[in-house]
Amino acid sequence: MLLKELFNKRMQFYVNKKGGADMHLYLGPKETEQINSTFHIGNFQYKFILESTIDNRFIFNEELLEYQDQVIESRSGHDESILMSSSDERVQKFFHFISKWTHYHFHDTCEKALIRRQHSIRDYENLRSDGRNLAAFLFHLKNSDKDRYDLIRDTTQIVAPFFNDFVLRPKLQSNGDEMIELE
């Protein structure tokens, strides 16, 4: 959510609502001094470094957007992203692309959660925000875009080193429908 609010020039509002900058830093500012992120998307590279202030806000130590290795925008010391207010056509193109990103965080993983239930294997076009079709989505990727599937699996392994792979087994129902669930 922080990233979405950052791109929509509502980062300070979001940070304050969630208890201030220090609440977003792992073990607080003594342990984690900044949030550092870099995105490579096509010919674009976007980088930002957020640091907490004495009054528990974030400011940009650096915000940088490059296109084909040339700096388009670069600033520091501001408290909201420069992307939305730039008149540069390339910046607007990048901003338009990232503004369509969707944040997925599947909180409910209890036994009866939708993410753990059987779901139609044909529902894979768009990942649903509640995760109910995650198994179908992953199964489709595994069979049609192995590189993306492997990236998702490998990223999951970074967070959970004990994780080997998703267990995705379609099951044919008596009515002919094919269902799938995460096991």
Tab-separated table of N, CA and C in Angstrom, residues 21-148:
chain	number	residue	atom	x	y	z
A	21	ALA	N	6.407	7.211	10.084
A	21	ALA	CA	7.464	6.562	9.300
A	21	ALA	C	8.133	5.425	10.059
A	22	ASP	N	8.372	5.631	11.347
A	22	ASP	CA	9.095	4.619	12.123
A	22	ASP	C	8.393	3.264	12.124
A	23	MET	N	7.066	3.266	12.003
A	23	MET	CA	6.303	2.017	11.982
A	23	MET	C	6.552	1.213	10.696
A	24	HIS	N	7.066	1.874	9.659
A	24	HIS	CA	7.324	1.204	8.387
A	24	HIS	C	8.762	0.694	8.277
A	25	LEU	N	9.576	0.994	9.264
A	25	LEU	CA	10.981	0.589	9.243
A	25	LEU	C	11.179	-0.615	10.152
A	26	TYR	N	11.791	-1.651	9.649
A	26	TYR	CA	12.010	-2.872	10.415
A	26	TYR	C	12.788	-2.555	11.686
A	27	LEU	N	12.186	-2.816	12.826
A	27	LEU	CA	12.752	-2.545	14.154
A	27	LEU	C	13.079	-1.069	14.377
A	28	GLY	N	12.416	-0.184	13.622
A	28	GLY	CA	12.576	1.253	13.822
A	28	GLY	C	13.819	1.824	13.162
A	29	PRO	N	13.981	3.155	13.244
A	29	PRO	CA	15.059	3.836	12.514
A	29	PRO	C	16.470	3.540	13.031
A	30	LYS	N	16.595	3.053	14.255
A	30	LYS	CA	17.935	2.692	14.738
A	30	LYS	C	18.474	1.483	13.975
A	31	GLU	N	17.580	0.553	13.657
A	31	GLU	CA	17.979	-0.674	12.963
A	31	GLU	C	17.922	-0.511	11.444
A	32	THR	N	16.873	0.135	10.958
A	32	THR	CA	16.667	0.314	9.517
A	32	THR	C	16.564	1.804	9.244
A	33	GLU	N	17.556	2.355	8.612
A	33	GLU	CA	17.616	3.805	8.428
A	33	GLU	C	16.796	4.300	7.251
A	34	GLN	N	16.564	3.437	6.256
A	34	GLN	CA	15.872	3.905	5.056
A	34	GLN	C	15.178	2.755	4.334
A	35	ILE	N	14.258	3.150	3.473
A	35	ILE	CA	13.636	2.226	2.534
A	35	ILE	C	14.225	2.558	1.179
A	36	ASN	N	14.770	1.544	0.549
A	36	ASN	CA	15.504	1.718	-0.690
A	36	ASN	C	14.881	0.810	-1.736
A	37	SER	N	14.520	1.336	-2.902
A	37	SER	CA	13.871	0.497	-3.904
A	37	SER	C	14.276	0.930	-5.307
A	38	THR	N	14.424	-0.053	-6.187
A	38	THR	CA	14.732	0.215	-7.592
A	38	THR	C	13.880	-0.708	-8.455
A	39	PHE	N	13.251	-0.139	-9.470
A	39	PHE	CA	12.444	-0.899	-10.423
A	39	PHE	C	13.043	-0.737	-11.810
A	40	HIS	N	13.183	-1.831	-12.514
A	40	HIS	CA	13.607	-1.817	-13.912
A	40	HIS	C	12.416	-2.302	-14.724
A	41	ILE	N	11.874	-1.426	-15.541
A	41	ILE	CA	10.698	-1.766	-16.338
A	41	ILE	C	10.962	-1.307	-17.764
A	42	GLY	N	11.184	-2.250	-18.650
A	42	GLY	CA	11.513	-1.898	-20.030
A	42	GLY	C	12.762	-1.034	-20.068
A	43	ASN	N	12.651	0.121	-20.698
A	43	ASN	CA	13.774	1.062	-20.789
A	43	ASN	C	13.850	2.007	-19.602
A	44	PHE	N	12.931	1.870	-18.663
A	44	PHE	CA	12.891	2.758	-17.498
A	44	PHE	C	13.594	2.135	-16.296
A	45	GLN	N	14.183	3.004	-15.493
A	45	GLN	CA	14.662	2.612	-14.166
A	45	GLN	C	14.190	3.693	-13.202
A	46	TYR	N	13.457	3.263	-12.181
A	46	TYR	CA	12.968	4.183	-11.154
A	46	TYR	C	13.584	3.772	-9.830
A	47	LYS	N	14.128	4.741	-9.119
A	47	LYS	CA	14.773	4.465	-7.842
A	47	LYS	C	14.324	5.509	-6.835
A	48	PHE	N	14.092	5.051	-5.606
A	48	PHE	CA	13.851	6.014	-4.537
A	48	PHE	C	14.455	5.508	-3.239
A	49	ILE	N	14.838	6.455	-2.408
A	49	ILE	CA	15.322	6.172	-1.061
A	49	ILE	C	14.526	7.065	-0.128
A	50	LEU	N	13.810	6.450	0.814
A	50	LEU	CA	13.043	7.190	1.813
A	50	LEU	C	13.772	7.125	3.146
A	51	GLU	N	13.864	8.263	3.819
A	51	GLU	CA	14.446	8.308	5.160
A	51	GLU	C	13.437	8.925	6.110
A	52	SER	N	13.435	8.447	7.336
A	52	SER	CA	12.510	9.013	8.321
A	52	SER	C	13.100	10.306	8.886
A	53	THR	N	12.201	11.202	9.260
A	53	THR	CA	12.605	12.484	9.837
A	53	THR	C	12.395	12.451	11.346
A	54	ILE	N	12.881	13.463	12.008
A	54	ILE	CA	12.755	13.565	13.462
A	54	ILE	C	11.283	13.646	13.880
A	55	ASP	N	10.435	14.182	12.981
A	55	ASP	CA	9.005	14.277	13.297
A	55	ASP	C	8.202	13.102	12.720
A	56	ASN	N	8.900	11.969	12.452
A	56	ASN	CA	8.254	10.707	12.110
A	56	ASN	C	7.533	10.733	10.761
A	57	ARG	N	8.112	11.448	9.801
A	57	ARG	CA	7.616	11.445	8.422
A	57	ARG	C	8.691	10.822	7.538
A	58	PHE	N	8.378	10.619	6.278
A	58	PHE	CA	9.387	10.217	5.305
A	58	PHE	C	9.702	11.388	4.397
A	59	ILE	N	10.962	11.513	4.028
A	59	ILE	CA	11.360	12.406	2.941
A	59	ILE	C	12.204	11.589	1.966
A	60	PHE	N	12.243	12.061	0.749
A	60	PHE	CA	13.044	11.395	-0.265
A	60	PHE	C	14.497	11.835	-0.129
A	61	ASN	N	15.352	10.894	0.213
A	61	ASN	CA	16.788	11.143	0.147
A	61	ASN	C	17.174	11.236	-1.322
A	62	GLU	N	16.471	10.431	-2.132
A	62	GLU	CA	16.681	10.458	-3.576
A	62	GLU	C	15.448	9.895	-4.264
A	63	GLU	N	15.088	10.518	-5.376
A	63	GLU	CA	14.072	9.968	-6.275
A	63	GLU	C	14.581	10.219	-7.682
A	64	LEU	N	14.669	9.158	-8.456
A	64	LEU	CA	15.338	9.234	-9.747
A	64	LEU	C	14.582	8.399	-10.768
A	65	LEU	N	14.379	8.964	-11.942
A	65	LEU	CA	13.802	8.208	-13.049
A	65	LEU	C	14.724	8.363	-14.246
A	66	GLU	N	15.121	7.223	-14.800
A	66	GLU	CA	15.965	7.205	-15.989
A	66	GLU	C	15.212	6.526	-17.122
A	67	TYR	N	15.503	6.974	-18.331
A	67	TYR	CA	14.978	6.332	-19.528
A	67	TYR	C	16.157	6.073	-20.456
A	68	GLN	N	16.368	4.844	-20.830
A	68	GLN	CA	17.503	4.424	-21.655
A	68	GLN	C	18.813	4.982	-21.090
A	69	ASP	N	18.982	4.819	-19.771
A	69	ASP	CA	20.190	5.223	-19.036
A	69	ASP	C	20.435	6.731	-19.011
A	70	GLN	N	19.431	7.524	-19.352
A	70	GLN	CA	19.541	8.982	-19.241
A	70	GLN	C	18.584	9.460	-18.160
A	71	VAL	N	19.082	10.310	-17.267
A	71	VAL	CA	18.261	10.819	-16.169
A	71	VAL	C	17.200	11.767	-16.722
A	72	ILE	N	15.951	11.482	-16.391
A	72	ILE	CA	14.835	12.358	-16.767
A	72	ILE	C	14.505	13.278	-15.600
A	73	GLU	N	14.336	12.695	-14.436
A	73	GLU	CA	14.006	13.435	-13.212
A	73	GLU	C	14.906	12.936	-12.093
A	74	SER	N	15.377	13.857	-11.277
A	74	SER	CA	16.168	13.492	-10.107
A	74	SER	C	16.037	14.602	-9.078
A	75	ARG	N	15.534	14.240	-7.907
A	75	ARG	CA	15.372	15.231	-6.834
A	75	ARG	C	15.605	14.579	-5.490
A	76	SER	N	15.750	15.433	-4.477
A	76	SER	CA	15.862	14.946	-3.099
A	76	SER	C	15.312	16.007	-2.161
A	77	GLY	N	14.947	15.569	-0.947
A	77	GLY	CA	14.460	16.485	0.079
A	77	GLY	C	12.967	16.731	0.061
A	78	HIS	N	12.247	16.203	-0.888
A	78	HIS	CA	10.803	16.413	-0.987
A	78	HIS	C	10.062	15.317	-0.229
A	79	ASP	N	8.777	15.554	0.030
A	79	ASP	CA	8.032	14.576	0.832
A	79	ASP	C	6.936	13.843	0.066
A	80	GLU	N	6.756	14.133	-1.195
A	80	GLU	CA	5.837	13.386	-2.059
A	80	GLU	C	6.517	13.169	-3.405
A	81	SER	N	6.120	12.119	-4.098
A	81	SER	CA	6.761	11.754	-5.361
A	81	SER	C	6.637	12.858	-6.406
A	82	ILE	N	7.673	12.984	-7.224
A	82	ILE	CA	7.686	13.975	-8.296
A	82	ILE	C	7.023	13.456	-9.569
A	83	LEU	N	6.741	12.166	-9.621
A	83	LEU	CA	6.280	11.566	-10.869
A	83	LEU	C	4.970	12.152	-11.377
A	84	MET	N	4.010	12.286	-10.490
A	84	MET	CA	2.680	12.705	-10.910
A	84	MET	C	2.663	14.141	-11.430
A	85	SER	N	3.565	14.979	-10.950
A	85	SER	CA	3.532	16.394	-11.322
A	85	SER	C	4.473	16.748	-12.471
A	86	SER	N	5.230	15.789	-12.972
A	86	SER	CA	6.161	16.067	-14.067
A	86	SER	C	5.407	16.235	-15.377
A	87	SER	N	5.871	17.156	-16.204
A	87	SER	CA	5.246	17.362	-17.514
A	87	SER	C	5.962	16.582	-18.613
A	88	ASP	N	7.061	15.942	-18.289
A	88	ASP	CA	7.807	15.168	-19.276
A	88	ASP	C	6.962	13.980	-19.746
A	89	GLU	N	6.849	13.841	-21.055
A	89	GLU	CA	6.009	12.795	-21.643
A	89	GLU	C	6.456	11.389	-21.230
A	90	ARG	N	7.759	11.176	-21.114
A	90	ARG	CA	8.268	9.861	-20.722
A	90	ARG	C	7.903	9.544	-19.272
A	91	VAL	N	7.956	10.557	-18.424
A	91	VAL	CA	7.580	10.366	-17.020
A	91	VAL	C	6.104	10.014	-16.936
A	92	GLN	N	5.284	10.715	-17.708
A	92	GLN	CA	3.851	10.437	-17.712
A	92	GLN	C	3.559	9.021	-18.210
A	93	LYS	N	4.317	8.570	-19.209
A	93	LYS	CA	4.151	7.201	-19.716
A	93	LYS	C	4.477	6.190	-18.614
A	94	PHE	N	5.583	6.407	-17.917
A	94	PHE	CA	5.978	5.519	-16.824
A	94	PHE	C	4.934	5.555	-15.713
A	95	PHE	N	4.513	6.758	-15.334
A	95	PHE	CA	3.522	6.900	-14.265
A	95	PHE	C	2.214	6.207	-14.637
A	96	HIS	N	1.783	6.369	-15.879
A	96	HIS	CA	0.544	5.725	-16.330
A	96	HIS	C	0.659	4.204	-16.180
A	97	PHE	N	1.810	3.659	-16.526
A	97	PHE	CA	2.021	2.216	-16.424
A	97	PHE	C	1.951	1.748	-14.975
A	98	ILE	N	2.690	2.393	-14.082
A	98	ILE	CA	2.740	1.924	-12.692
A	98	ILE	C	1.457	2.215	-11.930
A	99	SER	N	0.694	3.201	-12.372
A	99	SER	CA	-0.553	3.513	-11.664
A	99	SER	C	-1.583	2.393	-11.826
A	100	LYS	N	-1.363	1.501	-12.770
A	100	LYS	CA	-2.270	0.373	-12.983
A	100	LYS	C	-1.880	-0.850	-12.165
A	101	TRP	N	-0.768	-0.774	-11.447
A	101	TRP	CA	-0.357	-1.902	-10.619
A	101	TRP	C	-1.410	-2.178	-9.563
A	102	THR	N	-1.563	-3.441	-9.239
A	102	THR	CA	-2.483	-3.849	-8.192
A	102	THR	C	-1.692	-4.502	-7.074
A	103	HIS	N	-2.044	-4.163	-5.871
A	103	HIS	CA	-1.380	-4.712	-4.692
A	103	HIS	C	-2.154	-5.936	-4.229
A	104	TYR	N	-1.462	-7.031	-4.072
A	104	TYR	CA	-2.086	-8.249	-3.573
A	104	TYR	C	-1.441	-8.615	-2.244
A	105	HIS	N	-2.270	-8.831	-1.265
A	105	HIS	CA	-1.798	-9.298	0.040
A	105	HIS	C	-2.920	-10.155	0.603
A	106	PHE	N	-2.703	-11.433	0.601
A	106	PHE	CA	-3.751	-12.352	1.005
A	106	PHE	C	-3.670	-12.594	2.506
A	107	HIS	N	-4.448	-11.813	3.258
A	107	HIS	CA	-4.434	-11.887	4.720
A	107	HIS	C	-5.070	-13.174	5.238
A	108	ASP	N	-6.184	-13.529	4.642
A	108	ASP	CA	-6.979	-14.635	5.165
A	108	ASP	C	-6.481	-15.956	4.595
A	109	THR	N	-5.775	-16.710	5.405
A	109	THR	CA	-5.279	-18.016	4.963
A	109	THR	C	-5.803	-19.138	5.862
A	110	CYS	N	-6.886	-18.851	6.586
A	110	CYS	CA	-7.467	-19.877	7.459
A	110	CYS	C	-8.024	-21.022	6.605
A	111	GLU	N	-8.445	-22.065	7.255
A	111	GLU	CA	-8.903	-23.270	6.572
A	111	GLU	C	-10.037	-23.004	5.585
A	112	LYS	N	-10.922	-22.059	5.893
A	112	LYS	CA	-12.074	-21.791	5.035
A	112	LYS	C	-11.880	-20.587	4.114
A	113	ALA	N	-10.677	-20.039	4.067
A	113	ALA	CA	-10.401	-18.880	3.220
A	113	ALA	C	-10.590	-19.237	1.749
A	114	LEU	N	-11.050	-18.271	0.958
A	114	LEU	CA	-11.288	-18.501	-0.467
A	114	LEU	C	-10.017	-18.938	-1.194
A	115	ILE	N	-8.882	-18.458	-0.758
A	115	ILE	CA	-7.612	-18.803	-1.397
A	115	ILE	C	-7.296	-20.294	-1.269
A	116	ARG	N	-7.891	-20.952	-0.287
A	116	ARG	CA	-7.608	-22.376	-0.048
A	116	ARG	C	-8.712	-23.297	-0.572
A	117	ARG	N	-9.732	-22.727	-1.172
A	117	ARG	CA	-10.864	-23.522	-1.664
A	117	ARG	C	-10.654	-23.915	-3.123
A	118	GLN	N	-11.376	-24.943	-3.556
A	118	GLN	CA	-11.338	-25.321	-4.968
A	118	GLN	C	-11.953	-24.207	-5.798
A	119	HIS	N	-11.393	-24.036	-6.982
A	119	HIS	CA	-11.867	-22.976	-7.863
A	119	HIS	C	-11.716	-23.453	-9.313
A	120	SER	N	-12.508	-22.896	-10.196
A	120	SER	CA	-12.452	-23.291	-11.602
A	120	SER	C	-11.064	-23.042	-12.186
A	121	ILE	N	-10.566	-24.028	-12.890
A	121	ILE	CA	-9.245	-23.910	-13.513
A	121	ILE	C	-9.266	-22.915	-14.674
A	122	ARG	N	-10.469	-22.580	-15.152
A	122	ARG	CA	-10.605	-21.645	-16.277
A	122	ARG	C	-10.559	-20.179	-15.849
A	123	ASP	N	-10.578	-19.903	-14.560
A	123	ASP	CA	-10.571	-18.522	-14.062
A	123	ASP	C	-9.127	-18.080	-13.786
A	124	TYR	N	-8.411	-17.760	-14.857
A	124	TYR	CA	-7.003	-17.412	-14.712
A	124	TYR	C	-6.621	-16.078	-15.363
A	125	GLU	N	-7.542	-15.430	-16.060
A	125	GLU	CA	-7.210	-14.204	-16.802
A	125	GLU	C	-6.599	-13.124	-15.910
A	126	ASN	N	-7.271	-12.807	-14.813
A	126	ASN	CA	-6.802	-11.781	-13.883
A	126	ASN	C	-6.834	-12.348	-12.475
A	127	LEU	N	-5.764	-12.127	-11.752
A	127	LEU	CA	-5.712	-12.579	-10.368
A	127	LEU	C	-6.702	-11.768	-9.545
A	128	ARG	N	-7.549	-12.435	-8.808
A	128	ARG	CA	-8.554	-11.753	-7.988
A	128	ARG	C	-7.922	-11.256	-6.696
A	129	SER	N	-8.418	-10.130	-6.211
A	129	SER	CA	-7.808	-9.481	-5.047
A	129	SER	C	-7.891	-10.331	-3.783
A	130	ASP	N	-8.874	-11.234	-3.695
A	130	ASP	CA	-8.973	-12.096	-2.510
A	130	ASP	C	-8.195	-13.402	-2.685
A	131	GLY	N	-7.577	-13.587	-3.845
A	131	GLY	CA	-6.732	-14.750	-4.085
A	131	GLY	C	-7.469	-16.031	-4.413
A	132	ARG	N	-8.772	-15.977	-4.564
A	132	ARG	CA	-9.550	-17.209	-4.770
A	132	ARG	C	-9.105	-17.995	-5.999
A	133	ASN	N	-8.574	-17.323	-7.015
A	133	ASN	CA	-8.160	-18.038	-8.223
A	133	ASN	C	-6.637	-18.135	-8.353
A	134	LEU	N	-5.928	-18.014	-7.253
A	134	LEU	CA	-4.465	-18.070	-7.293
A	134	LEU	C	-3.962	-19.392	-7.878
A	135	ALA	N	-4.554	-20.495	-7.500
A	135	ALA	CA	-4.115	-21.795	-8.021
A	135	ALA	C	-4.301	-21.864	-9.537
A	136	ALA	N	-5.452	-21.422	-10.029
A	136	ALA	CA	-5.707	-21.434	-11.475
A	136	ALA	C	-4.747	-20.494	-12.200
A	137	PHE	N	-4.506	-19.341	-11.618
A	137	PHE	CA	-3.593	-18.353	-12.195
A	137	PHE	C	-2.174	-18.925	-12.293
A	138	LEU	N	-1.692	-19.518	-11.205
A	138	LEU	CA	-0.349	-20.106	-11.192
A	138	LEU	C	-0.250	-21.302	-12.141
A	139	PHE	N	-1.288	-22.130	-12.165
A	139	PHE	CA	-1.296	-23.298	-13.051
A	139	PHE	C	-1.198	-22.855	-14.510
A	140	HIS	N	-1.954	-21.824	-14.855
A	140	HIS	CA	-1.907	-21.293	-16.223
A	140	HIS	C	-0.504	-20.769	-16.543
A	141	LEU	N	0.082	-20.001	-15.630
A	141	LEU	CA	1.440	-19.488	-15.856
A	141	LEU	C	2.447	-20.623	-16.010
A	142	LYS	N	2.327	-21.622	-15.178
A	142	LYS	CA	3.268	-22.746	-15.215
A	142	LYS	C	3.251	-23.429	-16.579
A	143	ASN	N	2.075	-23.455	-17.215
A	143	ASN	CA	1.933	-24.130	-18.501
A	143	ASN	C	2.059	-23.215	-19.712
A	144	SER	N	1.977	-21.906	-19.518
A	144	SER	CA	2.013	-21.004	-20.670
A	144	SER	C	3.151	-19.986	-20.617
A	145	ASP	N	3.667	-19.703	-19.433
A	145	ASP	CA	4.734	-18.708	-19.288
A	145	ASP	C	5.645	-19.141	-18.140
A	146	LYS	N	6.407	-20.181	-18.401
A	146	LYS	CA	7.235	-20.820	-17.366
A	146	LYS	C	8.210	-19.840	-16.712
A	147	ASP	N	8.750	-18.902	-17.480
A	147	ASP	CA	9.702	-17.935	-16.908
A	147	ASP	C	9.049	-17.094	-15.816
A	148	ARG	N	7.830	-16.620	-16.060
A	148	ARG	CA	7.125	-15.830	-15.036
A	148	ARG	C	6.762	-16.694	-13.830
